[in-house]
PDB file of C-alpha atoms in Angstrom:
ATOM      1  CA  MET T  29     -15.424   8.811  -3.308  1.00 43.00           C
ATOM      2  CA  LYS T  30     -15.936   8.399  -7.053  1.00 40.00           C
ATOM      3  CA  SER T  31     -16.544   4.961  -8.514  1.00 42.00           C
ATOM      4  CA  LEU T  32     -14.227   3.453 -11.103  1.00 45.00           C
ATOM      5  CA  THR T  33     -14.795   4.744 -14.621  1.00 45.00           C
ATOM      6  CA  PRO T  34     -15.599   2.301 -17.460  1.00 44.00           C
ATOM      7  CA  ALA T  35     -12.300   3.173 -19.163  1.00 46.00           C
ATOM      8  CA  PHE T  36     -10.323   2.427 -16.012  1.00 43.00           C
ATOM      9  CA  SER T  37     -12.230  -0.813 -15.436  1.00 47.00           C
ATOM     10  CA  SER T  38     -11.372  -1.887 -18.985  1.00 45.00           C
ATOM     11  CA  ARG T  39      -7.665  -1.199 -18.446  1.00 48.00           C
ATOM     12  CA  LEU T  40      -7.786  -3.091 -15.165  1.00 46.00           C
ATOM     13  CA  LEU T  41      -9.400  -6.165 -16.700  1.00 43.00           C
ATOM     14  CA  THR T  42      -6.792  -6.148 -19.465  1.00 42.00           C
ATOM     15  CA  ALA T  43      -3.982  -6.065 -16.923  1.00 46.00           C
ATOM     16  CA  LEU T  44      -5.522  -8.861 -14.889  1.00 44.00           C
ATOM     17  CA  ALA T  45      -5.914 -11.040 -17.956  1.00 42.00           C
ATOM     18  CA  LEU T  46      -2.186 -10.872 -18.605  1.00 40.00           C
ATOM     19  CA  PHE T  47      -1.309 -12.985 -15.607  1.00 39.00           C
ATOM     20  CA  PRO T  48      -3.510 -15.495 -13.779  1.00 40.00           C
ATOM     21  CA  ALA T  49      -2.395 -14.863 -10.211  1.00 43.00           C
ATOM     22  CA  LEU T  50      -2.070 -11.129  -9.811  1.00 47.00           C
ATOM     23  CA  LEU T  51      -0.856  -9.920  -6.501  1.00 46.00           C
ATOM     24  CA  LEU T  52       0.524 -13.052  -4.967  1.00 42.00           C
ATOM     25  CA  ALA T  53       2.394 -10.187  -3.355  1.00 39.00           C
ATOM     26  CA  ALA T  54       4.411 -11.505  -0.464  1.00 41.00           C
ATOM     27  CA  CYS T  55       3.932 -15.159  -1.345  1.00 45.00           C
ATOM     28  CA  GLY T  56       6.530 -15.445  -4.089  1.00 40.00           C
ATOM     29  CA  GLY T  57       4.466 -17.462  -6.559  1.00 39.00           C
ATOM     30  CA  GLY T  58       3.305 -20.101  -4.109  1.00 36.00           C
ATOM     31  CA  SER T  59       1.677 -20.518  -0.751  1.00 33.00           C
ATOM     32  CA  ARG T  60       4.710 -18.977   0.956  1.00 35.00           C
ATOM     33  CA  GLU T  61       7.287 -16.459  -0.024  1.00 36.00           C
ATOM     34  CA  PRO T  62      10.911 -16.909   1.015  1.00 32.00           C
ATOM     35  CA  THR T  63      11.647 -14.006   3.306  1.00 35.00           C
ATOM     36  CA  PRO T  64      14.586 -11.998   1.960  1.00 36.00           C
ATOM     37  CA  SER T  65      17.109 -10.116   4.050  1.00 33.00           C
ATOM     38  CA  ASN T  66      15.054  -6.983   3.495  1.00 42.00           C
ATOM     39  CA  GLY T  67      11.760  -8.772   4.080  1.00 52.00           C
ATOM     40  CA  MET T  68      10.691  -5.957   6.364  1.00 55.00           C
ATOM     41  CA  GLY T  69      11.205  -2.377   5.375  1.00 62.00           C
ATOM     42  CA  ARG T  70      14.522  -1.133   6.716  1.00 51.00           C
ATOM     43  CA  ASP T  71      12.829   1.697   8.599  1.00 59.00           C
ATOM     44  CA  ALA T  72      10.425  -0.747  10.213  1.00 53.00           C
ATOM     45  CA  ALA T  73      13.245  -3.039  11.299  1.00 48.00           C
ATOM     46  CA  ARG T  74      15.141  -0.079  12.714  1.00 44.00           C
ATOM     47  CA  LEU T  75      12.144   1.199  14.642  1.00 48.00           C
ATOM     48  CA  GLY T  76      11.486  -2.240  16.096  1.00 43.00           C
ATOM     49  CA  ALA T  77      15.060  -3.017  17.162  1.00 39.00           C
ATOM     50  CA  GLY T  78      16.634   0.351  17.867  1.00 37.00           C
ATOM     51  CA  PRO T  79      16.392   2.773  20.766  1.00 38.00           C
ATOM     52  CA  ALA T  80      13.390   5.003  21.246  1.00 46.00           C
ATOM     53  CA  ALA T  81      13.206   7.940  18.880  1.00 50.00           C
ATOM     54  CA  THR T  82      14.698  11.207  20.125  1.00 52.00           C
ATOM     55  CA  PRO T  83      12.245  14.061  20.797  1.00 57.00           C
ATOM     56  CA  ALA T  84      13.495  15.895  17.696  1.00 60.00           C
ATOM     57  CA  ALA T  85      12.973  12.854  15.456  1.00 64.00           C
ATOM     58  CA  ALA T  86       9.553  12.167  16.959  1.00 65.00           C
ATOM     59  CA  ASN T  87       8.408  15.701  16.131  1.00 87.00           C
ATOM     60  CA  VAL T  88       9.152  15.400  12.409  1.00 92.00           C
ATOM     61  CA  PRO T  89       5.822  14.778  10.624  1.00 97.00           C
ATOM     62  CA  LYS T  90       5.735  11.190   9.392  1.00 98.00           C
ATOM     63  CA  ILE T  91       4.189   9.394   6.452  1.00 98.00           C
ATOM     64  CA  VAL T  92       4.037   5.670   7.241  1.00 98.00           C
ATOM     65  CA  ALA T  93       3.960   3.311   4.258  1.00 98.00           C
ATOM     66  CA  PHE T  94       2.189   0.312   5.801  1.00 98.00           C
ATOM     67  CA  GLY T  95       1.911  -2.849   3.749  1.00 98.00           C
ATOM     68  CA  ASP T  96       3.359  -6.150   2.583  1.00 98.00           C
ATOM     69  CA  SER T  97       6.304  -6.995   0.295  1.00 97.00           C
ATOM     70  CA  LEU T  98       5.099  -4.494  -2.318  1.00 97.00           C
ATOM     71  CA  THR T  99       5.829  -1.792   0.253  1.00 98.00           C
ATOM     72  CA  ALA T 100       8.871  -3.421   1.847  1.00 98.00           C
ATOM     73  CA  GLY T 101      10.576  -3.566  -1.553  1.00 98.00           C
ATOM     74  CA  TYR T 102      10.959  -7.297  -2.085  1.00 98.00           C
ATOM     75  CA  GLY T 103      13.908  -8.065  -4.370  1.00 97.00           C
ATOM     76  CA  LEU T 104      15.061  -4.448  -4.446  1.00 98.00           C
ATOM     77  CA  SER T 105      17.668  -2.414  -2.625  1.00 98.00           C
ATOM     78  CA  PRO T 106      16.245  -0.202   0.136  1.00 97.00           C
ATOM     79  CA  GLN T 107      16.877   2.848  -2.061  1.00 98.00           C
ATOM     80  CA  GLU T 108      14.723   1.352  -4.843  1.00 98.00           C
ATOM     81  CA  SER T 109      11.652   0.693  -2.699  1.00 98.00           C
ATOM     82  CA  TYR T 110       8.634   2.852  -3.359  1.00 98.00           C
ATOM     83  CA  PRO T 111       8.752   4.550   0.089  1.00 98.00           C
ATOM     84  CA  SER T 112      12.352   5.640  -0.605  1.00 98.00           C
ATOM     85  CA  LEU T 113      11.362   7.007  -4.010  1.00 98.00           C
ATOM     86  CA  LEU T 114       8.371   8.710  -2.446  1.00 98.00           C
ATOM     87  CA  GLN T 115      10.683  10.434   0.020  1.00 98.00           C
ATOM     88  CA  LYS T 116      12.700  11.872  -2.870  1.00 98.00           C
ATOM     89  CA  MET T 117       9.558  13.192  -4.574  1.00 98.00           C
ATOM     90  CA  ILE T 118       8.361  14.795  -1.362  1.00 98.00           C
ATOM     91  CA  ASP T 119      11.759  16.400  -0.719  1.00 98.00           C
ATOM     92  CA  ALA T 120      11.971  17.699  -4.294  1.00 98.00           C
ATOM     93  CA  ASP T 121       8.635  19.486  -3.868  1.00 98.00           C
ATOM     94  CA  GLY T 122       9.736  21.091  -0.619  1.00 97.00           C
ATOM     95  CA  PHE T 123       7.458  19.194   1.762  1.00 97.00           C
ATOM     96  CA  LYS T 124       8.918  18.470   5.187  1.00 97.00           C
ATOM     97  CA  TYR T 125       7.953  14.897   6.006  1.00 98.00           C
ATOM     98  CA  GLU T 126       9.806  11.694   6.815  1.00 98.00           C
ATOM     99  CA  VAL T 127       8.574   8.574   5.020  1.00 98.00           C
ATOM    100  CA  VAL T 128       8.777   5.446   7.179  1.00 98.00           C
ATOM    101  CA  ASN T 129       8.816   2.077   5.412  1.00 98.00           C
ATOM    102  CA  ALA T 130       6.640  -0.202   7.554  1.00 98.00           C
ATOM    103  CA  GLY T 131       6.257  -2.898   4.909  1.00 98.00           C
ATOM    104  CA  GLU T 132       6.541  -6.537   5.906  1.00 98.00           C
ATOM    105  CA  SER T 133       6.856  -9.421   3.455  1.00 96.00           C
ATOM    106  CA  GLY T 134       4.044 -11.907   3.911  1.00 96.00           C
ATOM    107  CA  GLY T 135       1.893  -9.258   5.560  1.00 97.00           C
ATOM    108  CA  THR T 136      -1.850  -9.792   5.800  1.00 98.00           C
ATOM    109  CA  SER T 137      -4.694  -7.583   6.937  1.00 98.00           C
ATOM    110  CA  ALA T 138      -4.941  -9.523  10.221  1.00 98.00           C
ATOM    111  CA  GLY T 139      -1.224  -9.043  10.784  1.00 98.00           C
ATOM    112  CA  GLY T 140      -1.718  -5.377  10.024  1.00 98.00           C
ATOM    113  CA  VAL T 141      -4.264  -5.088  12.832  1.00 98.00           C
ATOM    114  CA  ARG T 142      -1.727  -6.603  15.226  1.00 98.00           C
ATOM    115  CA  ARG T 143       1.101  -4.245  14.293  1.00 98.00           C
ATOM    116  CA  ILE T 144      -0.619  -0.965  13.404  1.00 98.00           C
ATOM    117  CA  ASP T 145      -0.211   0.539  16.869  1.00 97.00           C
ATOM    118  CA  TRP T 146       3.504  -0.248  16.765  1.00 97.00           C
ATOM    119  CA  ALA T 147       3.812   1.417  13.353  1.00 97.00           C
ATOM    120  CA  LEU T 148       2.067   4.530  14.624  1.00 97.00           C
ATOM    121  CA  ASP T 149       4.531   4.719  17.497  1.00 95.00           C
ATOM    122  CA  ALA T 150       6.969   6.306  15.036  1.00 91.00           C
ATOM    123  CA  GLY T 151       5.584   9.557  16.434  1.00 93.00           C
ATOM    124  CA  ASN T 152       3.663  12.419  14.817  1.00 96.00           C
ATOM    125  CA  VAL T 153       2.308  10.239  12.009  1.00 98.00           C
ATOM    126  CA  ARG T 154       0.278  12.535   9.764  1.00 98.00           C
ATOM    127  CA  PHE T 155      -0.466  10.084   6.935  1.00 98.00           C
ATOM    128  CA  LEU T 156      -0.753   6.309   6.631  1.00 98.00           C
ATOM    129  CA  ILE T 157      -0.544   4.667   3.195  1.00 98.00           C
ATOM    130  CA  LEU T 158      -2.415   1.399   3.700  1.00 98.00           C
ATOM    131  CA  GLU T 159      -1.435  -1.333   1.220  1.00 98.00           C
ATOM    132  CA  LEU T 160      -2.661  -4.731   2.452  1.00 98.00           C
ATOM    133  CA  GLY T 161      -5.006  -7.502   1.340  1.00 96.00           C
ATOM    134  CA  ALA T 162      -3.215  -9.201  -1.547  1.00 93.00           C
ATOM    135  CA  ASN T 163      -2.044 -12.142   0.555  1.00 93.00           C
ATOM    136  CA  ASP T 164      -5.507 -12.521   2.080  1.00 95.00           C
ATOM    137  CA  PHE T 165      -7.026 -12.833  -1.376  1.00 92.00           C
ATOM    138  CA  LEU T 166      -4.387 -15.295  -2.556  1.00 89.00           C
ATOM    139  CA  ARG T 167      -5.460 -17.590   0.270  1.00 90.00           C
ATOM    140  CA  GLY T 168      -9.118 -17.135  -0.576  1.00 91.00           C
ATOM    141  CA  GLN T 169      -9.931 -15.429   2.716  1.00 94.00           C
ATOM    142  CA  PRO T 170     -13.500 -14.123   2.868  1.00 96.00           C
ATOM    143  CA  VAL T 171     -13.465 -10.559   1.583  1.00 97.00           C
ATOM    144  CA  ALA T 172     -15.668  -9.450   4.462  1.00 98.00           C
ATOM    145  CA  GLU T 173     -12.947 -10.491   6.911  1.00 98.00           C
ATOM    146  CA  THR T 174     -10.290  -8.518   5.056  1.00 98.00           C
ATOM    147  CA  LYS T 175     -12.581  -5.515   4.888  1.00 98.00           C
ATOM    148  CA  LYS T 176     -13.197  -5.740   8.633  1.00 98.00           C
ATOM    149  CA  ASN T 177      -9.453  -5.809   9.330  1.00 98.00           C
ATOM    150  CA  LEU T 178      -8.691  -2.892   7.011  1.00 98.00           C
ATOM    151  CA  SER T 179     -11.519  -0.931   8.589  1.00 98.00           C
ATOM    152  CA  GLU T 180     -10.014  -1.526  12.030  1.00 98.00           C
ATOM    153  CA  ILE T 181      -6.624  -0.289  10.825  1.00 98.00           C
ATOM    154  CA  ILE T 182      -8.203   2.854   9.374  1.00 98.00           C
ATOM    155  CA  VAL T 183     -10.110   3.563  12.584  1.00 98.00           C
ATOM    156  CA  ARG T 184      -7.023   3.138  14.757  1.00 98.00           C
ATOM    157  CA  ALA T 185      -4.887   5.309  12.509  1.00 98.00           C
ATOM    158  CA  ARG T 186      -7.442   8.107  12.441  1.00 98.00           C
ATOM    159  CA  SER T 187      -7.947   7.909  16.201  1.00 97.00           C
ATOM    160  CA  ARG T 188      -4.293   8.850  16.519  1.00 97.00           C
ATOM    161  CA  GLY T 189      -4.517  11.763  14.108  1.00 97.00           C
ATOM    162  CA  ALA T 190      -3.299  10.100  10.901  1.00 98.00           C
ATOM    163  CA  GLU T 191      -5.049  10.586   7.570  1.00 98.00           C
ATOM    164  CA  VAL T 192      -5.308   7.365   5.544  1.00 98.00           C
ATOM    165  CA  LEU T 193      -4.570   6.794   1.862  1.00 98.00           C
ATOM    166  CA  LEU T 194      -6.033   3.409   0.897  1.00 98.00           C
ATOM    167  CA  ALA T 195      -4.398   1.341  -1.855  1.00 98.00           C
ATOM    168  CA  GLY T 196      -6.835  -0.766  -3.866  1.00 97.00           C
ATOM    169  CA  MET T 197      -5.901  -4.359  -4.695  1.00 91.00           C
ATOM    170  CA  TYR T 198      -7.266  -6.914  -7.134  1.00 82.00           C
ATOM    171  CA  THR T 199      -6.668 -10.582  -7.888  1.00 71.00           C
ATOM    172  CA  THR T 200      -7.585 -13.245 -10.427  1.00 58.00           C
ATOM    173  CA  THR T 201      -7.166 -16.358  -8.328  1.00 62.00           C
ATOM    174  CA  GLU T 202      -9.188 -19.523  -8.814  1.00 68.00           C
ATOM    175  CA  SER T 203     -11.807 -18.083  -6.484  1.00 73.00           C
ATOM    176  CA  GLY T 204     -13.560 -16.722  -9.575  1.00 82.00           C
ATOM    177  CA  ARG T 205     -14.918 -13.510 -10.998  1.00 85.00           C
ATOM    178  CA  ASP T 206     -17.467 -12.933  -8.219  1.00 91.00           C
ATOM    179  CA  TYR T 207     -14.654 -12.953  -5.674  1.00 92.00           C
ATOM    180  CA  GLY T 208     -12.842 -10.298  -7.693  1.00 90.00           C
ATOM    181  CA  VAL T 209     -15.958  -8.145  -7.788  1.00 92.00           C
ATOM    182  CA  GLN T 210     -16.292  -8.468  -4.021  1.00 95.00           C
ATOM    183  CA  ILE T 211     -12.706  -7.252  -3.608  1.00 96.00           C
ATOM    184  CA  ARG T 212     -13.252  -4.241  -5.847  1.00 94.00           C
ATOM    185  CA  ASP T 213     -16.460  -3.337  -4.063  1.00 96.00           C
ATOM    186  CA  ALA T 214     -14.861  -3.765  -0.631  1.00 98.00           C
ATOM    187  CA  PHE T 215     -12.150  -1.183  -1.291  1.00 98.00           C
ATOM    188  CA  GLN T 216     -14.622   1.278  -2.768  1.00 98.00           C
ATOM    189  CA  SER T 217     -16.949   0.726   0.182  1.00 98.00           C
ATOM    190  CA  LEU T 218     -14.127   1.279   2.690  1.00 98.00           C
ATOM    191  CA  ALA T 219     -13.203   4.542   1.003  1.00 98.00           C
ATOM    192  CA  ASP T 220     -16.829   5.695   1.045  1.00 98.00           C
ATOM    193  CA  GLU T 221     -17.564   4.614   4.612  1.00 98.00           C
ATOM    194  CA  HIS T 222     -14.446   6.179   6.114  1.00 98.00           C
ATOM    195  CA  GLN T 223     -14.170   9.079   3.668  1.00 98.00           C
ATOM    196  CA  VAL T 224     -10.551   8.309   2.809  1.00 98.00           C
ATOM    197  CA  VAL T 225      -8.719   8.755  -0.473  1.00 98.00           C
ATOM    198  CA  LEU T 226      -8.582   5.590  -2.584  1.00 98.00           C
ATOM    199  CA  ILE T 227      -5.832   4.667  -5.020  1.00 98.00           C
ATOM    200  CA  PRO T 228      -8.082   2.526  -7.275  1.00 96.00           C
ATOM    201  CA  PHE T 229      -5.325   0.080  -8.273  1.00 96.00           C
ATOM    202  CA  PHE T 230      -1.927   0.150  -6.570  1.00 97.00           C
ATOM    203  CA  LEU T 231      -0.160  -1.529  -9.515  1.00 95.00           C
ATOM    204  CA  GLU T 232      -1.751   0.446 -12.334  1.00 95.00           C
ATOM    205  CA  GLY T 233       0.687   0.628 -15.265  1.00 96.00           C
ATOM    206  CA  VAL T 234       2.811  -2.189 -13.808  1.00 96.00           C
ATOM    207  CA  ALA T 235       0.661  -5.313 -13.396  1.00 92.00           C
ATOM    208  CA  GLY T 236       1.065  -7.854 -16.185  1.00 90.00           C
ATOM    209  CA  LEU T 237       3.957  -6.081 -17.914  1.00 95.00           C
ATOM    210  CA  ASP T 238       7.109  -8.209 -18.029  1.00 96.00           C
ATOM    211  CA  GLU T 239       9.358  -5.193 -18.410  1.00 98.00           C
ATOM    212  CA  MET T 240       7.998  -3.705 -15.191  1.00 98.00           C
ATOM    213  CA  ASN T 241       8.279  -6.780 -12.994  1.00 97.00           C
ATOM    214  CA  GLN T 242      10.905  -9.091 -11.555  1.00 97.00           C
ATOM    215  CA  GLU T 243      11.321 -12.616 -12.887  1.00 96.00           C
ATOM    216  CA  ASP T 244       8.489 -13.864 -10.671  1.00 92.00           C
ATOM    217  CA  ARG T 245       6.143 -11.554 -12.679  1.00 91.00           C
ATOM    218  CA  ILE T 246       4.610 -10.541  -9.365  1.00 89.00           C
ATOM    219  CA  HIS T 247       6.830  -7.981  -7.692  1.00 95.00           C
ATOM    220  CA  PRO T 248       7.707  -4.746  -9.498  1.00 97.00           C
ATOM    221  CA  ASN T 249      11.310  -4.266 -10.566  1.00 98.00           C
ATOM    222  CA  ALA T 250      13.093  -0.927 -10.180  1.00 98.00           C
ATOM    223  CA  ALA T 251      11.357   0.563 -13.226  1.00 98.00           C
ATOM    224  CA  GLY T 252       7.950  -0.688 -12.127  1.00 98.00           C
ATOM    225  CA  THR T 253       8.471   0.600  -8.623  1.00 98.00           C
ATOM    226  CA  ARG T 254       9.117   4.074  -9.980  1.00 98.00           C
ATOM    227  CA  ILE T 255       5.657   3.942 -11.563  1.00 98.00           C
ATOM    228  CA  VAL T 256       4.124   2.696  -8.298  1.00 98.00           C
ATOM    229  CA  ALA T 257       5.739   5.571  -6.406  1.00 98.00           C
ATOM    230  CA  ALA T 258       4.434   8.062  -8.965  1.00 98.00           C
ATOM    231  CA  ASN T 259       0.933   6.554  -8.696  1.00 97.00           C
ATOM    232  CA  VAL T 260       0.990   6.910  -4.922  1.00 98.00           C
ATOM    233  CA  TYR T 261       2.380  10.438  -5.008  1.00 98.00           C
ATOM    234  CA  ARG T 262      -0.277  11.552  -7.472  1.00 98.00           C
ATOM    235  CA  HIS T 263      -2.888  10.824  -4.797  1.00 98.00           C
ATOM    236  CA  LEU T 264      -0.781  11.862  -1.805  1.00 98.00           C
ATOM    237  CA  LYS T 265       0.423  15.264  -3.027  1.00 98.00           C
ATOM    238  CA  PRO T 266      -3.000  16.965  -2.850  1.00 98.00           C
ATOM    239  CA  LEU T 267      -3.270  15.817   0.763  1.00 98.00           C
ATOM    240  CA  LEU T 268       0.130  17.303   1.580  1.00 98.00           C
ATOM    241  CA  GLU T 269      -0.846  20.549  -0.093  1.00 97.00           C
ATOM    242  CA  LYS T 270      -4.091  20.654   1.866  1.00 95.00           C
ATOM    243  CA  GLU T 271      -2.214  19.987   5.097  1.00 93.00           C
ATOM    244  CA  GLY T 272       0.188  22.802   4.298  1.00 90.00           C
ATOM    245  CA  ARG T 273      -2.694  25.281   4.002  1.00 88.00           C
ATOM    246  CA  LYS T 274      -3.970  24.590   7.505  1.00 80.00           C
TER     247      LYS T 274
END
């Protein structure tokens, strides 16, 4: 995988400077986030509580969006979440996949390890969009531990035939600049070690912009989420095209 370019790094640092606690993600501006009624992605809640999928539904190729509140769509209607918008983009381009929202507010990388097998039970999961780590970093968890957990998720997903798209995260907590560098390097290292596609910064074009975020200045609003979905699709579409040529 290619390293971040100087120009991108400059834009990233500018975004981070605009707000001192980027990516509190599912923690709502403090040590805990109030869990909303849609705190887990609607698809994830349905899969966990409903009957087993029918054979026809299980055979539809799946793209599982696996993450925290940024994936679940905190503060948004289900139709405004990035996985729902991603589904529309995929449909418009004629790809035949079902996007499953497996986001969970408050999600951490350790929690992701515990629930990844359940998420993959959606059946015929071809791609996993892995967006976790922000809540780990808010709590100052050692980056090596987060990296270990994300690596485990990647390995399990690939062992079941899913290709992984890894979403990079950054933070400017009180842990300091060195901690931020460790986070950046961890995501790049994961992408290199596992040979997976890396979205360098999940919130590129959204982080630090009041007009793109909800009142908490943490979670994207509807406009910001449209940019997030476009960012994700820009990296996902080539994978779908490659899959279609097989």
